[in-house]
PDB file of C-alpha atoms in Angstrom:
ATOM      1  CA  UNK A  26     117.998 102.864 116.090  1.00 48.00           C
ATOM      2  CA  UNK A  27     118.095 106.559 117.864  1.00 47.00           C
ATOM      3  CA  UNK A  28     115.184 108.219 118.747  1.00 45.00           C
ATOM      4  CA  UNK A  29     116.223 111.009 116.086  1.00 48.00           C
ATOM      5  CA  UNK A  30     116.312 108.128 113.298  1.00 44.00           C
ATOM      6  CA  UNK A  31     113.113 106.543 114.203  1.00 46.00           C
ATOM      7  CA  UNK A  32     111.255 109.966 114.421  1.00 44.00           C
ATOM      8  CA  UNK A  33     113.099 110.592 110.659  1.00 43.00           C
ATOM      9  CA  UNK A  34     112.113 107.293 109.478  1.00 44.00           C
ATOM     10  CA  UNK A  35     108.320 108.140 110.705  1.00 44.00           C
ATOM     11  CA  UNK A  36     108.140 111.408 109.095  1.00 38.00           C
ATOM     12  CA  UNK A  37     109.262 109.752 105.610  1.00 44.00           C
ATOM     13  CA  UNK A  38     106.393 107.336 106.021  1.00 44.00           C
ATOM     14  CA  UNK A  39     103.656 109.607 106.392  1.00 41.00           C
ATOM     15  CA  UNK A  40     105.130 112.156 103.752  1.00 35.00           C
ATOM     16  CA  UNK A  41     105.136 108.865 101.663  1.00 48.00           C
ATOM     17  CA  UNK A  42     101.334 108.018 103.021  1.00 49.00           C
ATOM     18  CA  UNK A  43      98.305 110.350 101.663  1.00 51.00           C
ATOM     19  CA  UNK A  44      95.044 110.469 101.765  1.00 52.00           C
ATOM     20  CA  UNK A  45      92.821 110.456  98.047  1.00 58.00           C
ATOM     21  CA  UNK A  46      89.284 110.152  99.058  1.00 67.00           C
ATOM     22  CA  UNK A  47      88.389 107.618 100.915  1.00 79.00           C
ATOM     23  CA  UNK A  48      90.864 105.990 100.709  1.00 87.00           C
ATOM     24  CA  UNK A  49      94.540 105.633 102.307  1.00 90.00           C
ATOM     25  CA  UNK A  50      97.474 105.636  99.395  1.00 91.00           C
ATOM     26  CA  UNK A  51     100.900 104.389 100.007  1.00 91.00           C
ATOM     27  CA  UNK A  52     104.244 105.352  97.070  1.00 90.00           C
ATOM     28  CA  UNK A  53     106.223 102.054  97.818  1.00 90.00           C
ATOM     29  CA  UNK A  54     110.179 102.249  96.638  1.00 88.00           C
ATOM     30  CA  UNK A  55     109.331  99.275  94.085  1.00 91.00           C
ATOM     31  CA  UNK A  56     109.941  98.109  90.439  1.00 92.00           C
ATOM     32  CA  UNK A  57     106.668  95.823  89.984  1.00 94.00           C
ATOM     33  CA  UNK A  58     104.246  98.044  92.291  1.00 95.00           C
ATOM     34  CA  UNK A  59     103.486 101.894  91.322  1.00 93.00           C
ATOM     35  CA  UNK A  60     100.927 102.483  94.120  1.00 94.00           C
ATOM     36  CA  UNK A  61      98.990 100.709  97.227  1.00 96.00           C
ATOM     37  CA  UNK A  62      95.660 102.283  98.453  1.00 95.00           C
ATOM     38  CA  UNK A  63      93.110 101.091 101.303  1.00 96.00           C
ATOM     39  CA  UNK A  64      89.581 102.080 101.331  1.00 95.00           C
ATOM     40  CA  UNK A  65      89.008 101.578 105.034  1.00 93.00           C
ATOM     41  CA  UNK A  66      84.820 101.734 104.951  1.00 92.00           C
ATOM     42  CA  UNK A  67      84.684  98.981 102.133  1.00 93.00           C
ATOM     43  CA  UNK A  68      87.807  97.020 103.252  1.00 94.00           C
ATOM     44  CA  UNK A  69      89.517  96.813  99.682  1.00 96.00           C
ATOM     45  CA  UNK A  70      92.774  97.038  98.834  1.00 97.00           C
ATOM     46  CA  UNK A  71      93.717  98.815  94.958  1.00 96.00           C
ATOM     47  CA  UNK A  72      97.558  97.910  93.574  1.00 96.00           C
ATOM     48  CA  UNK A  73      98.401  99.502  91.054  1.00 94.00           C
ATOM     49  CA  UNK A  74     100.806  97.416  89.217  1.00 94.00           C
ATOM     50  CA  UNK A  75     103.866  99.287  86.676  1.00 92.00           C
ATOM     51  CA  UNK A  76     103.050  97.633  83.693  1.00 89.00           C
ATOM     52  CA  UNK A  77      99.663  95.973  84.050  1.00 90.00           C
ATOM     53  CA  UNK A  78      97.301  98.681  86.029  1.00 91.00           C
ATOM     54  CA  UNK A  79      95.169  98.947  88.487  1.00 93.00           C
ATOM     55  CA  UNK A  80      93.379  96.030  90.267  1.00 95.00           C
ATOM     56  CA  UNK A  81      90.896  95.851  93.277  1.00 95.00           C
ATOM     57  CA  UNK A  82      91.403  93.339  96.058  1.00 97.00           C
ATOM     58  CA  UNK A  83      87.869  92.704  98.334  1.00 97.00           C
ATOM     59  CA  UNK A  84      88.043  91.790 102.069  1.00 97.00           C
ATOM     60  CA  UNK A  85      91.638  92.955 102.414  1.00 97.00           C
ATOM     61  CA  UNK A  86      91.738  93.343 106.449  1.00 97.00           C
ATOM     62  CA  UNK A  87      92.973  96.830 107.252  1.00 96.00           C
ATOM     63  CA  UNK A  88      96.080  95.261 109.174  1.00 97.00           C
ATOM     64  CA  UNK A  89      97.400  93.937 105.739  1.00 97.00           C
ATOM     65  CA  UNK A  90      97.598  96.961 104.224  1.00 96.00           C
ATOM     66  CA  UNK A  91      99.359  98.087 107.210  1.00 95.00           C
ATOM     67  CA  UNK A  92     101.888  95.272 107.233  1.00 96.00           C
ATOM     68  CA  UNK A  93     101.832  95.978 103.494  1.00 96.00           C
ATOM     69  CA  UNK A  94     103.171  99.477 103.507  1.00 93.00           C
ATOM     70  CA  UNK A  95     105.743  98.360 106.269  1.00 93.00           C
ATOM     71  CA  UNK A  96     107.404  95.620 104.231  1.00 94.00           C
ATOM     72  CA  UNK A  97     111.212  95.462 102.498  1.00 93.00           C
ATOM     73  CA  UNK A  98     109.753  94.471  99.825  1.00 94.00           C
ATOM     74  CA  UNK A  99     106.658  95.486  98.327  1.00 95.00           C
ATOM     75  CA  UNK A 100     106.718  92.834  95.636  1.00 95.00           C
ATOM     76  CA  UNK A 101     107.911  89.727  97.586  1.00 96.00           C
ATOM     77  CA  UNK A 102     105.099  90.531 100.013  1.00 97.00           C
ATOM     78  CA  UNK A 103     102.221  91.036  97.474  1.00 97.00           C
ATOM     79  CA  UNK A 104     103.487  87.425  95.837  1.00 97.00           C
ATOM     80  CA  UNK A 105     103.617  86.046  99.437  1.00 97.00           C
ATOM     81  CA  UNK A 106     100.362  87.708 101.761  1.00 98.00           C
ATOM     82  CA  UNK A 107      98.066  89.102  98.920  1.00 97.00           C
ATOM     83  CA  UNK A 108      98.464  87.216  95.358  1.00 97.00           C
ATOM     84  CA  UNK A 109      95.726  84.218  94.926  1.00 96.00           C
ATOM     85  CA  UNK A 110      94.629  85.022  98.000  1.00 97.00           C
ATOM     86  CA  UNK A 111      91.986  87.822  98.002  1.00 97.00           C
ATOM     87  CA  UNK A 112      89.155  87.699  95.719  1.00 96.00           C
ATOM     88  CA  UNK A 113      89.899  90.853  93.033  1.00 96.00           C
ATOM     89  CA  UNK A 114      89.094  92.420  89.496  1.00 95.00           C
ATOM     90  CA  UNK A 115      90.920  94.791  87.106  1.00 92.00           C
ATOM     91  CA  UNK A 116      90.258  98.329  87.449  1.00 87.00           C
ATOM     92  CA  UNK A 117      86.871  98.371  86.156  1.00 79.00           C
ATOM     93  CA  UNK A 118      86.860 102.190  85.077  1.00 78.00           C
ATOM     94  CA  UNK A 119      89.904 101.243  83.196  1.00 73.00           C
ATOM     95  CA  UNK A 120      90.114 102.288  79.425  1.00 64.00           C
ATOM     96  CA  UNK A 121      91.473  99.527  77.253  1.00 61.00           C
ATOM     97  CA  UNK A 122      92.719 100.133  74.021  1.00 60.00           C
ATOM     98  CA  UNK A 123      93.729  96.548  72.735  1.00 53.00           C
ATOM     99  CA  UNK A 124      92.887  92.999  73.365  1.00 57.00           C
ATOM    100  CA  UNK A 125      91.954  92.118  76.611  1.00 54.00           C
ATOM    101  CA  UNK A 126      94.921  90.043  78.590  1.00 52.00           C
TER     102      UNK A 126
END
């Protein structure tokens, strides 16, 4: 990769990469994952999924999230590095207008 590429490829990420609060928010190119933010102070990662929402993921070391905005895929490595393995909880300021699933 040229020097001119990688400094492209860098300027996409951080145009991609925002900051909402306290917390770090990542747009990943992905058809199961709308969003990925990192609340650096309390170390929890928020996902929010395309069609179930937003959920909280505790004691998400800062490095993940990281590696987590770096991946191919977004999906394949929230089913491989994050899913089953991090304590979490739906969004709790979330609204819900049916039963609960």
């Amino acid at each position: 990769m040229s020097f001119e590429s990688d400094q492209r490829l860098q300027s996409e990420q951080q145009a991609q990469t925002c900051a909402f609060g306290n917390m770090r928010i990542r747009i990943p190119q992905s058809s199961m994952i709308d969003c990925i933010g990192y609340d650096d102070a309390a170390g929890t990662l928020s996902i929010w999924f395309c069609d179930t929402g937003r959920y909280l993921y505790y004691g998400v070391p800062a490095a993940l999230f990281e590696a987590f905005c770096n991946a191919g895929s977004a999906g394949t490595f929230f089913n491989e590095r994050i899913k089953d393995r991090f304590c979490y909880v739906r969004d709790p300021e979330r609204r819900r207008f049916g039963p609960n699933v």
